[in-house]
Structure formats: C-alpha cells, structure tokens
Coordinates of C-alpha atoms and ligand atoms in Angstrom, one line a residue:
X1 CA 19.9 -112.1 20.6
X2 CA 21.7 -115.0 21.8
X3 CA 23.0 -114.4 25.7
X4 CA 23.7 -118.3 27.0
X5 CA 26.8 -120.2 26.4
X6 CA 26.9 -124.0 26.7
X7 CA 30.5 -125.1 26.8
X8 CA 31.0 -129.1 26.5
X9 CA 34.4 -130.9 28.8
X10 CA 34.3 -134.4 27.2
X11 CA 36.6 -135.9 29.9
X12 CA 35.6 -138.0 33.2
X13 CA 38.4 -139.8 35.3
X14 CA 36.5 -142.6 35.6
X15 CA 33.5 -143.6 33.0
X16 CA 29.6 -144.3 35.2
X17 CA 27.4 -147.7 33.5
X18 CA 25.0 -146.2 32.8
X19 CA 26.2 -142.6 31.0
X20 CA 25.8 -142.0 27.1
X21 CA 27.2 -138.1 27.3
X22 CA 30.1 -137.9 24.4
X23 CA 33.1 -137.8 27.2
X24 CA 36.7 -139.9 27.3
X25 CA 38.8 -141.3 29.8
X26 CA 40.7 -138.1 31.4
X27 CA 43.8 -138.0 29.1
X28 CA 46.7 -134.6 29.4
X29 CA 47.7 -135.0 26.6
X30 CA 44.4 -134.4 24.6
X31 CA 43.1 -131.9 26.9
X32 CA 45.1 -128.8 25.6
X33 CA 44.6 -130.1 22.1
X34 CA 40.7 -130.3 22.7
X35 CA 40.9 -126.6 24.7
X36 CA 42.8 -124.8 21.3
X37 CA 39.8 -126.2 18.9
X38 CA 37.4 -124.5 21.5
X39 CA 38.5 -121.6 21.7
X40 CA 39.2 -121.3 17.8
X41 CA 35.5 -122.4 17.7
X42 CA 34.7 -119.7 20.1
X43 CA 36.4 -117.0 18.1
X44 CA 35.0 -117.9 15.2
X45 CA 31.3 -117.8 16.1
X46 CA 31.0 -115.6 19.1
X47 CA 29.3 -112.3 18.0
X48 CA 30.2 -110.0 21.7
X49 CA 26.9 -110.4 22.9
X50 CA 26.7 -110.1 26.5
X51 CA 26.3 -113.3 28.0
X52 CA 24.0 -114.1 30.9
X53 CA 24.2 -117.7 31.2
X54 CA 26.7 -119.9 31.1
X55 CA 27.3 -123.6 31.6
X56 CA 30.1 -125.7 31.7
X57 CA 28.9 -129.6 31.0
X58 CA 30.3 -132.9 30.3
X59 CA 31.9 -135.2 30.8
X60 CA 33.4 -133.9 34.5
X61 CA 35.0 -130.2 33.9
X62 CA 35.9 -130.7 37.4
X63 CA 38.0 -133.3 36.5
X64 CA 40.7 -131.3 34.3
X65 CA 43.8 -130.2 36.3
X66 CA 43.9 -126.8 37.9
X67 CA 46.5 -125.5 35.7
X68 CA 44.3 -126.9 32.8
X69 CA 40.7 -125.1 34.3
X70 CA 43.5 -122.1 34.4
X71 CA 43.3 -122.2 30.8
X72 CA 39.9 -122.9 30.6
X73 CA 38.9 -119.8 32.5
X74 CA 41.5 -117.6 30.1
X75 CA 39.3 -118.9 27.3
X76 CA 35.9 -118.1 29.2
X77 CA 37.5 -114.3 29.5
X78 CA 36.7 -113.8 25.9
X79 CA 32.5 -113.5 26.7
X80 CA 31.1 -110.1 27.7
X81 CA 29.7 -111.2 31.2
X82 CA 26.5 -109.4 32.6
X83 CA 26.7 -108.4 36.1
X84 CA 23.8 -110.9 37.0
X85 CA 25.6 -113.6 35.2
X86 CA 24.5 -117.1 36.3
X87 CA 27.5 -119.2 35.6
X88 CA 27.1 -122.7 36.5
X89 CA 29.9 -125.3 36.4
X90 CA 29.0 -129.7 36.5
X91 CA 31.2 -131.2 39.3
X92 CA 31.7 -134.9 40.9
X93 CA 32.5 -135.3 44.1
X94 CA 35.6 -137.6 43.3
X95 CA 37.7 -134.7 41.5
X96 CA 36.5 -131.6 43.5
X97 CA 39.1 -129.8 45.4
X98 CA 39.6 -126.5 47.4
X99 CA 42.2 -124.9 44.8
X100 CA 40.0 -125.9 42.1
X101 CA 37.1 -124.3 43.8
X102 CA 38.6 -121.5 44.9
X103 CA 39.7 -121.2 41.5
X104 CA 35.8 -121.6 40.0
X105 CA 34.3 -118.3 42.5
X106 CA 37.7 -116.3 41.6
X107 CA 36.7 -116.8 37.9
X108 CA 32.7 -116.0 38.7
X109 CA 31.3 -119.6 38.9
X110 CA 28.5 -118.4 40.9
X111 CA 26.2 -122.0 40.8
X112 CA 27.5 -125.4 41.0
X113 CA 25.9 -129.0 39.9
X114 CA 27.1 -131.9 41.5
X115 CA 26.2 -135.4 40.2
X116 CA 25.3 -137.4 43.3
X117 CA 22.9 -139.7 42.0
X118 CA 22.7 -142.0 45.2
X119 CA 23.9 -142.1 48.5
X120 CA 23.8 -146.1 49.0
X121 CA 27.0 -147.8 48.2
X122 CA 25.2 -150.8 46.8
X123 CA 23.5 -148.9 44.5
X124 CA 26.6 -146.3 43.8
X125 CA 28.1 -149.4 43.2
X126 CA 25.4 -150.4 40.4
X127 CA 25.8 -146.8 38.6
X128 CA 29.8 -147.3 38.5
X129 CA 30.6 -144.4 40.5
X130 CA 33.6 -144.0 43.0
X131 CA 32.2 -141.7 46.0
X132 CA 30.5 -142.5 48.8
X133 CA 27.7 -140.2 50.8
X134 CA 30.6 -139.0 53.5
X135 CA 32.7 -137.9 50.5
X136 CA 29.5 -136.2 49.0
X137 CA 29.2 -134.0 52.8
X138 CA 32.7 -132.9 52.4
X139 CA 32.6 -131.5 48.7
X140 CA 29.5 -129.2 49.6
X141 CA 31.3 -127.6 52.6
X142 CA 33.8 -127.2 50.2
X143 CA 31.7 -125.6 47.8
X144 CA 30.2 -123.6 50.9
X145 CA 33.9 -122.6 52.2
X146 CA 34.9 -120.7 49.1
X147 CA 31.1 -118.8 49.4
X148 CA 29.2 -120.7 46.5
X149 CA 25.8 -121.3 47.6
X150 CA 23.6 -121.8 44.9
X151 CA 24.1 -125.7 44.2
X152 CA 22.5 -128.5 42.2
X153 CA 22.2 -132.0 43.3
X154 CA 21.5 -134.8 40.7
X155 CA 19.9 -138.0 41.7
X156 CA 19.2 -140.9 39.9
X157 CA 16.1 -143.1 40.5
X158 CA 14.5 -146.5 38.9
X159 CA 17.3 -148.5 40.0
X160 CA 17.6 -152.2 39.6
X161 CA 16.5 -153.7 43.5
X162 CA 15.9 -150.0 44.4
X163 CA 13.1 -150.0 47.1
X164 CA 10.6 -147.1 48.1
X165 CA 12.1 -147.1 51.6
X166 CA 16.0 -146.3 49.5
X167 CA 14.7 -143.7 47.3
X168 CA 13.2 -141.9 50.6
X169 CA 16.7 -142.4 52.4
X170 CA 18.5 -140.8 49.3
X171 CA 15.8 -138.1 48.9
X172 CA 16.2 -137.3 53.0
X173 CA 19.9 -137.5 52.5
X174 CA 20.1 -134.9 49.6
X175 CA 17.7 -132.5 51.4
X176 CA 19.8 -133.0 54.4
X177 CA 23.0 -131.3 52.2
X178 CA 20.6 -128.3 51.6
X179 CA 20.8 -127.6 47.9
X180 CA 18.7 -124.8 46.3
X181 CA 18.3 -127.0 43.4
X182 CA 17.4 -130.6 42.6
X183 CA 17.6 -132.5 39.4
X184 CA 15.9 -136.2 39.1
X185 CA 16.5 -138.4 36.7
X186 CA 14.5 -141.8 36.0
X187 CA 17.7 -144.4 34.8
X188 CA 17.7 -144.9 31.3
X189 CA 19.0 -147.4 29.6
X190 CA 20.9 -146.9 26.5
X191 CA 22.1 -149.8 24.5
X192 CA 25.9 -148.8 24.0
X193 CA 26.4 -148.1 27.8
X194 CA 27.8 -151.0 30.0
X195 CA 24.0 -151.5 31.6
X196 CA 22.6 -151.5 27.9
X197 CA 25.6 -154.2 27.1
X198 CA 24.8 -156.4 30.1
X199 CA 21.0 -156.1 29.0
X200 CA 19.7 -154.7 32.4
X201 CA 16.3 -154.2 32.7
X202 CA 14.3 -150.9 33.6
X203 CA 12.2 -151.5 36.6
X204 CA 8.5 -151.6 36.4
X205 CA 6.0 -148.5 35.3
X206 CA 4.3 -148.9 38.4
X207 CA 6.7 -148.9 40.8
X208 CA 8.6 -145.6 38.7
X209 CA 5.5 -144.0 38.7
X210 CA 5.5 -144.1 42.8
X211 CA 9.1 -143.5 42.9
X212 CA 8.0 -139.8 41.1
X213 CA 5.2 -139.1 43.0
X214 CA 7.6 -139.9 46.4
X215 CA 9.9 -137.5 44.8
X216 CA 7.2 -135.0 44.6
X217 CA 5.8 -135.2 47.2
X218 CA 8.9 -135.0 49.7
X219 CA 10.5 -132.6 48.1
X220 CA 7.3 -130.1 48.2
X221 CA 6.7 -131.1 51.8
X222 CA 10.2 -129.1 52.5
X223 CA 10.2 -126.2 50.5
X224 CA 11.1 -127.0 46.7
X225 CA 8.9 -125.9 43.9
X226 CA 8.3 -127.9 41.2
X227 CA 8.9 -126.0 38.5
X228 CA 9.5 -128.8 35.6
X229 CA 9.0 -132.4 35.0
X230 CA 12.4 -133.4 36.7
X231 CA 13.8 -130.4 38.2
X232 CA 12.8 -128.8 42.0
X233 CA 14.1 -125.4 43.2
X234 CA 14.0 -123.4 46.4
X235 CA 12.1 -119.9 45.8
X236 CA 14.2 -118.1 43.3
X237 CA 16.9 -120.8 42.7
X238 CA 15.2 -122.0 39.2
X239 CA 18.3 -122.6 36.7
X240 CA 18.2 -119.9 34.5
X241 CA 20.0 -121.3 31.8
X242 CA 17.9 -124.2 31.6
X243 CA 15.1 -122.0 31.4
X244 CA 16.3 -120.9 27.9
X245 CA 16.2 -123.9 26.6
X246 CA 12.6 -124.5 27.5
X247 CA 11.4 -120.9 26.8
X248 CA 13.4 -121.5 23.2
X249 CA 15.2 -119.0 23.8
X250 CA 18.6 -118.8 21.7
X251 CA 21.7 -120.5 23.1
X252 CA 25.6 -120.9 21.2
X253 CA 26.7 -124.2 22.4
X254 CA 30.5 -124.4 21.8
X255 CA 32.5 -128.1 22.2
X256 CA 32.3 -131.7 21.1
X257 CA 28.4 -132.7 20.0
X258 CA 27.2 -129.5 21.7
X259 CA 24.1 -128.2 20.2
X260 CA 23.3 -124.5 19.3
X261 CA 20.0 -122.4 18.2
X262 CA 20.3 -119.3 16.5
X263 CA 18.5 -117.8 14.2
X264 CA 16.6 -120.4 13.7
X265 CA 18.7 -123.0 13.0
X266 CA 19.4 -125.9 15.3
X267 CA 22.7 -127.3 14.9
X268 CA 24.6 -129.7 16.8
X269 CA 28.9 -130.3 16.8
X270 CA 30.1 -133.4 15.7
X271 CA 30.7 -136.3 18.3
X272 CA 34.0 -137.6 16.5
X273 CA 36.9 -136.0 18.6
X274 CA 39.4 -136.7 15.5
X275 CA 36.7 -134.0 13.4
X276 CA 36.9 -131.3 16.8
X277 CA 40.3 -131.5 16.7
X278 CA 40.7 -130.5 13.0
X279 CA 38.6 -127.9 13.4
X280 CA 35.5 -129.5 11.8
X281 CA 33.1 -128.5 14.2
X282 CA 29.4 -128.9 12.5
X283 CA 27.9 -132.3 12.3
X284 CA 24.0 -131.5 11.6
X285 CA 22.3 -128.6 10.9
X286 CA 18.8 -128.1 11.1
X287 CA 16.9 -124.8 9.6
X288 CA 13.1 -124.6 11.0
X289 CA 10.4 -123.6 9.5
X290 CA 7.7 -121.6 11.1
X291 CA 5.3 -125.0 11.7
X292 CA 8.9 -126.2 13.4
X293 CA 9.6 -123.3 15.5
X294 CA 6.3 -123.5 16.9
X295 CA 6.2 -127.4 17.4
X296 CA 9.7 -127.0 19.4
X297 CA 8.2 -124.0 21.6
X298 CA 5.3 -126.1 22.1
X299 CA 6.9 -129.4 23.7
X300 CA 9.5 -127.4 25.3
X301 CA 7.5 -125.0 26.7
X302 CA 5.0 -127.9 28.4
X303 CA 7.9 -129.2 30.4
X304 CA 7.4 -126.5 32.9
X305 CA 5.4 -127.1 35.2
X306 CA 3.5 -123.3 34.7
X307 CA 3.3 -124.3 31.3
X308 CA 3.1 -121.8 28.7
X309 CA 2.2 -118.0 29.0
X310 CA -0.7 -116.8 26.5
X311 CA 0.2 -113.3 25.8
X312 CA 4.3 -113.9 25.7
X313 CA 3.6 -116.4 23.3
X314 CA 1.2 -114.7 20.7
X315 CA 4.3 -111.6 21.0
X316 CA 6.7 -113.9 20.4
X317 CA 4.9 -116.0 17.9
X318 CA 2.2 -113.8 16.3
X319 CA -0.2 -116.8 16.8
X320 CA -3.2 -117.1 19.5
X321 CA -1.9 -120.4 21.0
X322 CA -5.5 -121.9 21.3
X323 CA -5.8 -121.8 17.6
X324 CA -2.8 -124.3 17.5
X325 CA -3.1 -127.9 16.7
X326 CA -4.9 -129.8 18.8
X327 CA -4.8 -127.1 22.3
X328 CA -8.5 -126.9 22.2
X329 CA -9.2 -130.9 22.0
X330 CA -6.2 -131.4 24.5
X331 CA -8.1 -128.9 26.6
X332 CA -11.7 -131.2 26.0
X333 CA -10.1 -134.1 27.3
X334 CA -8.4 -132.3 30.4
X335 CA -4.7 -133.3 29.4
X336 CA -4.1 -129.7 29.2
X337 CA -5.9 -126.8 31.4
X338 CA -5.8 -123.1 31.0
X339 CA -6.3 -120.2 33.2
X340 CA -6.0 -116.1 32.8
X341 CA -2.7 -115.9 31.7
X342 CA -1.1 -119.7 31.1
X343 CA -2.0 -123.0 29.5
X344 CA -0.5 -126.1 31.0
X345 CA -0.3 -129.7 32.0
X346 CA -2.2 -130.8 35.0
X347 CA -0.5 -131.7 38.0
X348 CA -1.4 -135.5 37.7
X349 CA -0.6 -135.8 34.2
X350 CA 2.7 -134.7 34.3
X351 CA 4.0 -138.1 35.0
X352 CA 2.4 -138.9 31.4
X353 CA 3.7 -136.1 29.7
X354 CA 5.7 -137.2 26.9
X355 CA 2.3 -139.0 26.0
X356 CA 1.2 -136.0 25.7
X357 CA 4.2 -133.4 23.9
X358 CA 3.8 -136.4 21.2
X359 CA 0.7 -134.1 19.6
X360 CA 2.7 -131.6 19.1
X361 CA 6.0 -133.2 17.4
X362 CA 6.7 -132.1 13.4
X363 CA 2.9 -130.7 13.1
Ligands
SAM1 C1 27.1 -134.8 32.8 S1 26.5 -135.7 34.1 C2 26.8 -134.7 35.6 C3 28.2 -134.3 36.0 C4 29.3 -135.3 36.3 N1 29.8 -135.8 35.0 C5 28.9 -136.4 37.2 O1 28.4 -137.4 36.7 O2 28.9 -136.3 38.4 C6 24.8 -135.2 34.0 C7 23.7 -136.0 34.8 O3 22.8 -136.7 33.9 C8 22.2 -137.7 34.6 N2 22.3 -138.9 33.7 C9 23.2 -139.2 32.8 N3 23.0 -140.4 32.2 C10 21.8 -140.8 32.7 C11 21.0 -142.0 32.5 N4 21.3 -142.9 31.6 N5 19.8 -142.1 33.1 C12 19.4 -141.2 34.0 N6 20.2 -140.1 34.3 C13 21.3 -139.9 33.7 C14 23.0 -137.9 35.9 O4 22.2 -137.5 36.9 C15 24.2 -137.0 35.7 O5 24.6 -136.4 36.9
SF4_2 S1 27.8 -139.6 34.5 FE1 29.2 -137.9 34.6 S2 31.1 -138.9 35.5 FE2 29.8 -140.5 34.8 S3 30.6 -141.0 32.8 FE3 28.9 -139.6 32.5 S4 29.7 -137.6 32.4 FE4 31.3 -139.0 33.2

C-alpha cells in the first residue's frame, strides 16, 4: 500500500549559495506549464489510495502566486485524504503571506516547514538568503493567526566564521519561536553551488562535532526529543511523513527529480525541466532485490534514534535481524546496542554514524 505523497515546486524567488535542490528562478510563465505535467503525472500513476501524508517540497511552494497555489490545491483535490492526514507544506519567510496561508489551512495544510537556517544577518548573508530574524517572528504569528500550529524550523550549522557562542544564539532564538519541530542541517558543500564555485571550505571536524553535541544538548534541556540524527520534536510532533521514508515504507513522489518506492522499485523523475514538460517523467529506475531491500531498511532504519524494532522487522522481513550481516560483530564492538524489543546506535556514536550505515550498503 502506498499512503504518502511527495509533490516537488521547483521554483524559489531568489536562489540560496549553498542549495543543490533541482528548483529555478520563479518564472509565470513556466509555472502553469510545470503544474499540467504534474497533474497528468498524477493521473497517470495515482492508484486512489488513501493518502495520509503529504508533502509539498522544493524549491519554495510558497513562492508561487495565490492564484497559482489556487491551482495547486485543485490538483491536490484529486488524493483520497485520511481524516488524520498530516499535510505539510516548505515555506520561506520572504514569500509567506496571510492570503496564502489562509489559503494553505482552508485546503488542510495542517504542518508547516519554514527554512530559517540562521538568525544572524552576517551569516544570512553568507547562505544568500533575504530575511532577517524580525521578518522570521512575523511569519510564525502568521502561521499561528490562521491556527497552524504544528511547525518546522530548519537551521543550518558549520558555517564559515560561525562561533559556539552564534550557534547557541540561533539555537535560543529558534526555541524562542516555539516550533514543535526542529530540523539541523550541518552546511554542505556541493561543487556546482555558488559556495562549491567560490571553493569555500567546510569548517573543522572538531569544532562540527561540538556544534552537534550543543545542538543536542540545548535542545533536550527544553523539551525536544531526539528522535533522528538531525531532526528534534516536541512529544508527539515527530514528522510522520519522514517517518516513512526511514521505516521504508512506500511513498509516490510526483514532480521534477522526485523520487518514488513502490513495489519495490526505486525510481527517481528526471531533473531536465524540458523532459517534465513533455511528459517524460522517469529518469532512473531501480528494481531491488531481497539483499537490497534489506540493506535500504537497514541504513534507513539506523537513522532513528530508537533504531530498529526486532519483532516489526522479522514481520516485515521474514529474517531474525541479528542473523544479518555484521549486527552481531557491530554489537561486539559496541557501535550498535540492543535491548528487549530494538537494536540501535548508541547515543555517542550517532555523531559517527554514517561510519557506521557504511556496513550495511549493497551487502
Ligand atoms: C527545500 S529547502 C526548504 C524550504 C525553502 N526552500 C527555504 O529554503 O526556505 C530544504 C532545507 O534543506 C537544507 N539544506 C539545503 N541545502 C543544504 C546544504 N547544502 N547544506 C545543509 N543544509 C541544506 C536547508 O535547511 C533548507 O531549509
Ligand atoms: S534553500 Fe530553499 S529557497 Fe534557497 S535556493 Fe534552495 S530551495 Fe530555494
């Protein structure tokens, strides 16, 4: 059964230096073009499943006119909603209004996500983005005037210059807007952004290492649980649909180089809008294989923080996940730990995690 939608907006009105998301500059003209292909991609691979998740990614989806997220919305009318849906929608604070708002809760957006990233102009600045912390304030009482409460802050860490002292003021500052839901990202460095072109340079290990455990540890001291490598929730606030992804759960992703898994086949769209457009849709496809399916549950599975539950797993799976790979020699050397029900990553090896999901890719 597949009951999560991801649905792709390639458009921002201004472009961040650091971002390597498939998105354009804003442009009307292409936007209704790019909205048909969706929804003829919609129609032709939606099966009327009812859908419990959905989210709306980019790019900026809150950057698309309100008559254009009018159209949108139409197009969203086509899934079979569950009462409980969780329907999140990616805003920045630059291009969030009231009526668009207003118009998000009358169509059901029920969580939002709000790329903040900093809240120190020098290092706004840096990133390439056009908001400061005071317009950051108003958008959430926005978001809080129309009755949405259940809202995602992203912050980016690991800056160039960035001190100790300015990742506590941004972590104090983001608290301070009260999310339920906290997403941290360490900068990365891709080549064919405008850092990667100007040949920045990632900060030290050390010092990222202390910027996570800061993280951590403030945003445990005031009520957020950590409940996967970079994300932090209040009680109850966990994203749901990101959950799917890392309990491999099956997902349609719909929209330029949005990726899919169904049936056991990963596939992901093209990236050329020219190809969307025309209606070609597919650029890879990936079939799995049983040793696949099982090295995908395993390394997404480890990302949260509870790790991986025995007895859902050999139901799932029909295999006893201590006879896999290396569990038991993980288990010797202490990078993995197990108790009644779960196996998973210990606490202070978390920041080395990737080190340790490497055993388990293409076994
Ligand atoms: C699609 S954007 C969020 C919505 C909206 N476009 C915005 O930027 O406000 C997804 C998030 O990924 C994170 N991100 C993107 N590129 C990153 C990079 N190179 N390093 C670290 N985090 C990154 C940022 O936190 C960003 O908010
Ligand atoms: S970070 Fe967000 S706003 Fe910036 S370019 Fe990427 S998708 Fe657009």
């Amino acid at each position: 059964m597949t009951n999560s939608v991801y649905l792709h907006i390639p458009f921002c009105s201004s472009l961040c230096t650091y971002c390597s998301f498939t998105k354009f500059f804003y442009n009307e003209k292409m936007v209704y073009s790019y909205l048909n292909s969706l929804l003829r991609e919609i129609k032709t691979k939606y099966r009327g499943e009812i859908i419990k998740t959905i989210y709306i990614g980019g790019g900026t989806p809150s950057c698309l006119s309100v008559k254009e997220l009018e159209y949108l919305f139409k197009i969203i009318k086509i899934f079979n909603f569950d009462a409980n849906i969780e329907f999140t929608m990616e805003v920045n604070p630059e291009s969030l209004t009231l009526e668009k708002l207003k118009l998000m809760q009358e169509n059901k957006v029920n969580r939002i996500s709000m790329g903040v990233e900093s809240t120190i102009l020098k290092n706004l600045k840096y990133l390439g983005r056009n908001h400061d912390f005071s317009l950051v304030k108003e958008k959430m009482q926005l978001i809080r005037e129309v009755g949405i409460t259940n809202i995602n802050i992203d912050l980016i860490y690991a800056l160039k210059d960035q001190t100790l002292k300015d990742l506590k003021m941004d972590i104090l500052n983001i608290l301070s807007l009260k999310p339920t839901h906290i997403s941290t990202y360490s900068l990365e460095i891709y080549p064919q952004t405008i850092l990667g072109i100007k040949q920045e340079k990632n900060i030290s290990e050390d010092l990222d290492f202390q910027m996570y455990e800061l993280i951590c540890q403030e945003l445990k001291k005031h009520g957020f649980m950590h409940y996967e490598i970079s994300n932090f929730s209040k009680p109850g606030y966990q994203s749901r649909h990101n959950l799917v992804y890392w309990n491999n759960e099956n997902y349609y992703g719909f929209g330029l180089s949005a990726a899919s898994y169904i049936e056991n086949i990963r596939r992901t769209n093209t990236s050329s809008l020219k190809k969307y457009l025309a209606g070609n849709f597919l650029g890879e496809e990936e079939v799995l294989t049983k040793k696949d399916i099982l090295s995908y549950a395993l390394i997404l599975g480890f990302r949260k923080i509870e790790g991986i539950n025995k007895n859902m797993f050999f139901k799932k799976y029909g295999v006893n996940l201590l006879d896999l790979y290396n569990i038991k020699d993980l288990l010797k050397k202490g990078l993995l730990k197990e108790n009644a029900f779960n196996i998973y990553i210990p606490c202070d090896k978390i920041y080395i995690e990737n080190s340790i999901l490497i055993n388990f890719v293409g076994e």
